[in-house]
Short mmCIF file of C-alpha atoms (C1' of nucleotides) in Angstrom, two decimals:
data_model
loop_
_atom_site.label_atom_id
_atom_site.label_comp_id
_atom_site.label_asym_id
_atom_site.label_seq_id
_atom_site.Cartn_x
_atom_site.Cartn_y
_atom_site.Cartn_z
CA MET A 1 -27.72 41.43 -13.59
CA ASN A 2 -27.11 38.28 -14.93
CA GLU A 3 -29.40 36.57 -12.28
CA ASP A 4 -32.13 38.82 -13.43
CA MET A 5 -31.71 37.91 -17.04
CA LEU A 6 -32.23 34.33 -16.22
CA LYS A 7 -35.35 35.08 -14.30
CA ALA A 8 -36.82 37.12 -16.90
CA SER A 9 -36.38 34.40 -19.48
CA GLY A 10 -38.07 31.81 -17.00
CA LEU A 11 -34.97 30.15 -16.51
CA ARG A 12 -33.64 28.80 -13.15
CA VAL A 13 -30.65 30.56 -11.68
CA THR A 14 -28.10 27.83 -11.83
CA SER A 15 -24.27 27.90 -11.39
CA PRO A 16 -23.45 26.75 -14.94
CA ARG A 17 -25.59 29.32 -16.39
CA LEU A 18 -24.17 32.11 -14.54
CA GLN A 19 -20.67 31.10 -15.31
CA VAL A 20 -21.64 30.99 -19.06
CA LEU A 21 -23.25 34.26 -18.98
CA GLU A 22 -20.32 35.75 -17.20
CA VAL A 23 -17.99 34.77 -19.86
CA PHE A 24 -20.18 36.25 -22.45
CA THR A 25 -20.33 39.77 -20.62
CA LYS A 26 -16.53 39.49 -20.12
CA HIS A 27 -16.00 39.14 -23.97
CA HIS A 28 -17.34 41.41 -26.40
CA GLY A 29 -17.83 39.09 -29.47
CA ALA A 30 -19.33 36.05 -30.50
CA LEU A 31 -17.99 32.89 -28.86
CA ALA A 32 -17.80 29.40 -30.18
CA GLN A 33 -18.55 26.46 -27.64
CA SER A 34 -14.73 25.71 -27.52
CA ASP A 35 -14.12 29.32 -26.42
CA ILE A 36 -16.18 28.96 -23.47
CA GLU A 37 -14.94 25.41 -22.64
CA ASN A 38 -11.46 26.87 -22.55
CA GLU A 39 -12.56 29.38 -20.09
CA LEU A 40 -14.72 27.09 -17.99
CA VAL A 41 -12.51 24.06 -17.86
CA ASP A 42 -14.63 22.31 -15.30
CA MET A 43 -17.87 22.96 -16.88
CA ASP A 44 -19.59 19.51 -18.29
CA ARG A 45 -19.53 19.59 -22.08
CA ILE A 46 -23.30 18.45 -22.42
CA THR A 47 -24.22 21.06 -19.83
CA LEU A 48 -22.66 23.71 -21.64
CA TYR A 49 -24.21 22.55 -24.97
CA ARG A 50 -27.67 22.54 -23.38
CA THR A 51 -27.00 25.86 -21.69
CA LEU A 52 -26.15 27.50 -25.03
CA LYS A 53 -29.23 25.89 -26.55
CA SER A 54 -31.61 27.04 -23.83
CA PHE A 55 -30.07 30.54 -23.92
CA ASN A 56 -30.66 30.68 -27.61
CA ASP A 57 -34.13 29.46 -27.28
CA LYS A 58 -35.11 32.12 -24.79
CA GLY A 59 -33.67 34.85 -26.75
CA LEU A 60 -30.54 35.63 -24.41
CA ILE A 61 -28.22 34.72 -27.02
CA HIS A 62 -28.20 34.50 -30.67
CA LYS A 63 -26.19 32.50 -33.33
CA ALA A 64 -23.50 34.51 -35.12
CA ILE A 65 -22.93 33.21 -38.51
CA ASP A 66 -19.50 34.14 -39.66
CA ASP A 67 -18.42 31.53 -42.37
CA THR A 68 -15.93 29.85 -40.21
CA ASP A 69 -17.46 26.40 -39.78
CA LYS A 70 -17.93 26.83 -36.02
CA THR A 71 -21.19 27.86 -34.65
CA LYS A 72 -20.88 31.23 -32.46
CA TYR A 73 -23.17 32.87 -30.14
CA ALA A 74 -23.29 36.22 -28.78
CA LEU A 75 -25.26 38.04 -26.23
CA CYS A 76 -28.38 39.59 -27.52
CA HIS A 77 -28.59 43.44 -26.85
CA GLN A 78 -32.07 44.10 -28.28
CA ASP A 79 -35.30 42.80 -27.42
CA CYS A 80 -35.06 39.05 -28.10
CA ASP A 81 -37.39 36.54 -26.40
CA GLU A 82 -38.72 33.04 -27.19
CA GLU A 83 -40.99 34.39 -29.91
CA GLN A 84 -38.25 36.14 -32.02
CA HIS A 85 -34.77 37.15 -32.43
CA ASN A 86 -34.07 40.73 -33.39
CA ASP A 87 -30.69 40.04 -34.34
CA GLN A 88 -30.71 41.85 -37.81
CA HIS A 89 -27.22 43.20 -37.47
CA PRO A 90 -24.28 41.99 -39.43
CA HIS A 91 -21.40 39.88 -37.81
CA PHE A 92 -17.94 40.84 -38.66
CA TYR A 93 -15.27 38.09 -38.82
CA CYS A 94 -11.66 39.47 -38.67
CA ILE A 95 -9.34 37.22 -40.68
CA LYS A 96 -6.44 38.41 -38.75
CA CYS A 97 -7.36 38.18 -35.01
CA HIS A 98 -10.08 35.49 -35.80
CA ARG A 99 -12.50 37.27 -33.54
CA THR A 100 -16.22 37.60 -34.50
CA GLU A 101 -18.02 40.85 -33.34
CA CYS A 102 -21.66 42.09 -33.61
CA LEU A 103 -22.15 45.17 -35.50
CA ASP A 104 -25.02 46.24 -33.34
CA GLU A 105 -25.12 49.71 -34.60
CA VAL A 106 -25.40 48.61 -38.42
CA THR A 107 -28.84 47.49 -39.55
CA ALA A 108 -28.66 44.66 -42.35
CA PRO A 109 -29.64 46.17 -45.64
CA ALA A 110 -32.88 45.15 -47.36
CA VAL A 111 -31.95 42.63 -50.06
CA PRO A 112 -33.80 42.99 -53.32
CA VAL A 113 -35.06 39.50 -53.65
CA PRO A 114 -36.90 38.02 -56.87
CA GLU A 115 -40.71 38.22 -57.31
CA GLY A 116 -42.44 35.42 -55.41
CA TYR A 117 -40.03 34.87 -52.51
CA LYS A 118 -40.81 35.99 -48.93
CA VAL A 119 -38.08 36.81 -46.73
CA THR A 120 -38.53 36.40 -42.96
CA GLU A 121 -34.88 36.75 -41.80
CA VAL A 122 -31.71 38.22 -43.15
CA GLN A 123 -28.29 37.35 -41.93
CA VAL A 124 -25.30 39.14 -43.09
CA ALA A 125 -21.77 37.83 -42.50
CA LEU A 126 -18.83 40.08 -43.20
CA LYS A 127 -15.17 39.15 -43.40
CA GLY A 128 -12.12 41.35 -43.46
CA LEU A 129 -10.05 43.46 -41.04
CA CYS A 130 -11.62 44.85 -37.84
CA LYS A 131 -11.05 48.26 -36.27
CA ILE A 132 -7.98 47.02 -34.29
CA CYS A 133 -6.33 45.02 -36.93
CA SER A 134 -6.74 47.34 -40.13
CA MET B 1 -18.82 19.44 -69.69
CA ASN B 2 -17.87 18.12 -66.35
CA GLU B 3 -14.57 16.65 -67.32
CA ASP B 4 -13.31 19.99 -68.73
CA MET B 5 -14.27 21.69 -65.49
CA LEU B 6 -11.98 19.50 -63.60
CA LYS B 7 -9.30 19.92 -66.05
CA ALA B 8 -9.64 23.57 -66.26
CA SER B 9 -8.98 23.54 -62.26
CA GLY B 10 -6.07 21.19 -62.40
CA LEU B 11 -7.78 18.30 -60.80
CA ARG B 12 -7.48 14.92 -62.32
CA VAL B 13 -10.57 13.45 -63.83
CA THR B 14 -11.57 10.62 -61.65
CA SER B 15 -14.81 8.63 -60.98
CA PRO B 16 -15.83 10.22 -57.55
CA ARG B 17 -15.26 13.74 -58.80
CA LEU B 18 -17.50 13.18 -61.83
CA GLN B 19 -20.33 11.48 -59.78
CA VAL B 20 -20.22 14.33 -57.42
CA LEU B 21 -20.16 16.98 -60.12
CA GLU B 22 -23.18 15.10 -61.64
CA VAL B 23 -25.17 15.46 -58.46
CA PHE B 24 -24.52 19.11 -58.43
CA THR B 25 -25.65 19.61 -62.05
CA LYS B 26 -28.68 17.65 -61.50
CA HIS B 27 -29.83 19.44 -58.55
CA HIS B 28 -30.06 23.25 -58.46
CA GLY B 29 -29.76 24.34 -55.13
CA ALA B 30 -27.02 24.08 -52.43
CA LEU B 31 -26.30 20.60 -51.12
CA ALA B 32 -24.97 19.22 -47.67
CA GLN B 33 -22.49 16.44 -47.52
CA SER B 34 -25.46 14.14 -46.26
CA ASP B 35 -27.54 14.90 -49.40
CA ILE B 36 -25.01 13.63 -51.69
CA GLU B 37 -24.25 10.83 -49.56
CA ASN B 38 -27.95 9.87 -49.96
CA GLU B 39 -27.55 10.01 -53.62
CA LEU B 40 -24.26 8.29 -53.88
CA VAL B 41 -24.48 5.48 -51.34
CA ASP B 42 -21.31 3.75 -52.60
CA MET B 43 -19.30 6.58 -52.32
CA ASP B 44 -16.63 6.72 -49.43
CA ARG B 45 -17.34 9.24 -46.81
CA ILE B 46 -13.75 10.56 -46.56
CA THR B 47 -13.26 10.81 -50.35
CA LEU B 48 -16.54 12.75 -50.82
CA TYR B 49 -15.22 14.99 -47.91
CA ARG B 50 -11.96 15.63 -49.93
CA THR B 51 -13.72 15.86 -53.00
CA LEU B 52 -15.86 18.91 -51.66
CA LYS B 53 -12.97 20.43 -50.17
CA SER B 54 -10.81 20.50 -53.18
CA PHE B 55 -13.64 21.67 -55.42
CA ASN B 56 -14.20 24.59 -53.00
CA ASP B 57 -10.49 25.20 -52.69
CA LYS B 58 -10.36 25.29 -56.59
CA GLY B 59 -13.55 27.37 -57.00
CA LEU B 60 -15.81 24.90 -58.58
CA ILE B 61 -18.18 25.08 -55.73
CA HIS B 62 -18.66 27.38 -52.71
CA LYS B 63 -20.02 27.39 -49.33
CA ALA B 64 -23.59 28.37 -49.07
CA ILE B 65 -24.29 29.79 -45.57
CA ASP B 66 -27.83 29.36 -44.73
CA ASP B 67 -28.17 29.43 -41.03
CA THR B 68 -29.02 25.76 -40.64
CA ASP B 69 -26.04 24.05 -38.80
CA LYS B 70 -25.15 21.95 -41.94
CA THR B 71 -22.50 23.28 -44.15
CA LYS B 72 -23.73 23.36 -47.73
CA TYR B 73 -22.21 23.62 -51.19
CA ALA B 74 -23.50 24.85 -54.61
CA LEU B 75 -21.91 25.17 -57.81
CA CYS B 76 -20.10 28.44 -58.72
CA HIS B 77 -21.78 30.00 -61.78
CA GLN B 78 -19.48 32.99 -62.14
CA ASP B 79 -15.47 33.06 -62.35
CA CYS B 80 -14.44 31.56 -59.51
CA ASP B 81 -10.82 30.09 -59.15
CA GLU B 82 -8.21 29.23 -56.62
CA GLU B 83 -7.61 32.76 -55.93
CA GLN B 84 -11.00 34.11 -55.27
CA HIS B 85 -14.53 33.06 -54.93
CA ASN B 86 -17.13 35.45 -56.69
CA ASP B 87 -20.13 34.24 -54.89
CA GLN B 88 -21.44 37.56 -53.78
CA HIS B 89 -25.03 36.60 -54.01
CA PRO B 90 -27.53 35.70 -51.12
CA HIS B 91 -28.42 32.24 -50.28
CA PHE B 92 -32.02 31.49 -49.77
CA TYR B 93 -33.15 28.86 -47.22
CA CYS B 94 -36.88 27.91 -47.54
CA ILE B 95 -38.26 27.13 -44.31
CA LYS B 96 -41.13 24.82 -45.93
CA CYS B 97 -39.11 22.76 -48.48
CA HIS B 98 -35.85 23.02 -46.70
CA ARG B 99 -33.92 23.72 -49.78
CA THR B 100 -31.21 26.26 -50.21
CA GLU B 101 -30.78 28.11 -53.36
CA CYS B 102 -28.34 30.67 -54.91
CA LEU B 103 -30.10 33.78 -55.82
CA ASP B 104 -27.58 34.54 -58.62
CA GLU B 105 -29.48 37.46 -60.04
CA VAL B 106 -29.17 39.28 -56.81
CA THR B 107 -26.17 41.19 -55.88
CA ALA B 108 -25.53 41.48 -52.13
CA PRO B 109 -26.05 44.94 -50.80
CA ALA B 110 -23.15 46.94 -49.66
CA VAL B 111 -23.21 47.05 -46.12
CA PRO B 112 -22.28 50.23 -44.41
CA VAL B 113 -19.62 49.18 -41.87
CA PRO B 114 -18.41 51.60 -39.00
CA GLU B 115 -15.07 53.53 -39.43
CA GLY B 116 -11.92 51.54 -39.63
CA TYR B 117 -13.44 48.12 -40.74
CA LYS B 118 -12.28 46.83 -44.02
CA VAL B 119 -14.71 44.39 -45.57
CA THR B 120 -13.22 41.76 -48.04
CA GLU B 121 -16.20 39.62 -48.30
CA VAL B 122 -20.15 39.55 -47.66
CA GLN B 123 -22.29 36.81 -47.17
CA VAL B 124 -26.03 37.26 -46.99
CA ALA B 125 -28.20 34.39 -45.79
CA LEU B 126 -31.82 34.86 -46.21
CA LYS B 127 -34.61 32.75 -44.76
CA GLY B 128 -38.27 32.43 -45.83
CA LEU B 129 -40.50 31.19 -48.22
CA CYS B 130 -39.27 30.40 -51.58
CA LYS B 131 -41.05 31.08 -54.92
CA ILE B 132 -42.62 27.67 -55.07
CA CYS B 133 -43.79 27.28 -51.39
CA SER B 134 -45.20 30.86 -51.06
"C1'" DT C 1 2.36 1.82 -75.46
"C1'" DT C 2 4.56 1.65 -71.56
"C1'" DA C 3 6.80 2.70 -67.73
"C1'" DG C 4 7.47 6.66 -63.86
"C1'" DT C 5 5.44 9.75 -61.00
"C1'" DA C 6 2.31 12.60 -58.73
"C1'" DA C 7 -2.27 12.69 -57.22
"C1'" DA C 8 -6.11 10.44 -55.61
"C1'" DT C 9 -8.64 7.02 -53.00
"C1'" DG C 10 -10.24 4.18 -49.33
"C1'" DA C 11 -9.41 2.60 -44.76
"C1'" DA C 12 -8.35 3.25 -39.92
"C1'" DA C 13 -8.56 6.42 -36.45
"C1'" DC C 14 -9.24 10.60 -33.64
"C1'" DA C 15 -11.57 15.03 -32.21
"C1'" DA C 16 -15.34 18.21 -31.98
"C1'" DT C 17 -20.19 19.00 -32.09
"C1'" DG C 18 -24.82 17.68 -31.80
"C1'" DA C 19 -28.31 15.06 -29.63
"C1'" DT C 20 -30.85 11.79 -26.34
"C1'" DG C 21 -32.01 9.00 -22.15
"C1'" DC C 22 -31.82 8.79 -17.18
"C1'" DA C 23 -30.66 8.93 -12.43
"C1'" DA C 24 -29.27 12.08 -9.00
"C1'" DA C 25 -28.98 16.57 -7.61
"C1'" DT C 26 -31.13 21.33 -6.82
"C1'" DA C 27 -34.04 25.65 -7.45
"C1'" DT C 28 -38.00 27.45 -6.85
"C1'" DA C 29 -43.10 27.49 -4.87
"C1'" DC C 30 -45.82 26.49 -1.43
"C1'" DG D 1 -38.79 22.86 5.16
"C1'" DT D 2 -40.70 20.09 2.01
"C1'" DA D 3 -42.66 18.58 -2.64
"C1'" DT D 4 -41.92 18.82 -7.43
"C1'" DA D 5 -40.34 20.16 -11.91
"C1'" DT D 6 -36.10 21.64 -13.71
"C1'" DT D 7 -31.53 21.05 -14.25
"C1'" DT D 8 -27.14 18.69 -14.12
"C1'" DG D 9 -23.92 15.16 -15.23
"C1'" DC D 10 -22.92 11.07 -17.23
"C1'" DA D 11 -23.36 7.29 -20.72
"C1'" DT D 12 -24.03 6.79 -25.44
"C1'" DC D 13 -24.62 7.34 -30.20
"C1'" DA D 14 -24.39 10.01 -34.82
"C1'" DT D 15 -22.36 13.18 -37.92
"C1'" DT D 16 -18.81 15.93 -39.60
"C1'" DG D 17 -14.29 17.27 -39.87
"C1'" DT D 18 -9.36 16.07 -40.12
"C1'" DT D 19 -4.94 13.32 -40.52
"C1'" DT D 20 -2.09 9.48 -41.69
"C1'" DC D 21 -0.92 5.77 -44.81
"C1'" DA D 22 -0.75 2.01 -47.88
"C1'" DT D 23 -2.68 1.12 -52.46
"C1'" DT D 24 -4.57 2.41 -56.57
"C1'" DT D 25 -4.92 5.35 -60.54
"C1'" DA D 26 -4.13 9.52 -63.96
"C1'" DC D 27 -1.60 11.73 -66.54
"C1'" DT D 28 3.29 12.66 -68.64
"C1'" DA D 29 7.02 11.93 -71.24
"C1'" DA D 30 9.88 8.71 -73.27
#
DNA sequence: TTAGTAAATGAAACAATGATGCAAATATAC
DNA sequence: GTATATTTGCATCATTGTTTCATTTACTAA
């Protein structure tokens, strides 16, 4: 339950947080702040901003880079916490329906970096037509 | 020469454009708008914004996604034009020197997407320690 | 070389996002 | 139930993205 997610992360259970979590569980893909604002019209902009920030910090959601200019967030499915995000899956942006989804089943491939570089994180942003639109 | 790059792209040769190109050729990595503003203090903010936009549209520069929140741009080395960007190389963000560079030599690996998805573009953002900092 | 014209600049103005400070409200622990 | 530490909601400010418009400038073609 959403309440438990908050408690497990050491965040207090409040109405704005539950509302935001509900929006995330209702939608599958990654959401921009504006997407959530459209759903929760009465939500204070700054509260939402800080809610997303704390969720991200605590590992409840992660940023989904998708090469649109908007920062998007998606629920973390794997074991993410304050220490580390395990979101090594690609994000897919559909140029037709403009939705961004997490390809959780896919593991981002190892990238052969030149000598001397140390990679700690890989983010893969895919663009194209999603299952439904293609 | 920078002038020729502009002409080849069908862009008029103007002072702001030459200045911006010079900044790009002087630096290796990807630059945020603010980076360029700091170098060219007299440059009008909107002119710079539009310059970057038109350079990006014409294939002179490309966006370098690096999971910081700032949009960064880097010179295109390969054959990019209005039709298509051929920037299928990863971008590497160094957590120590905070610079983003293009790993031109590296080809982004093929990502095994689920059935039904059509990928037209892959962006790989790496994070870690660069050659110099590691 | 000089118009004519299409493109580019620079300024104003507005929206969205990111970020901080502070007083009031409220979730939890006791 | 109350104390307190957290969270909210508001004000406020910075940055980026974007459009409109008058003025200036780069190229073209006579």
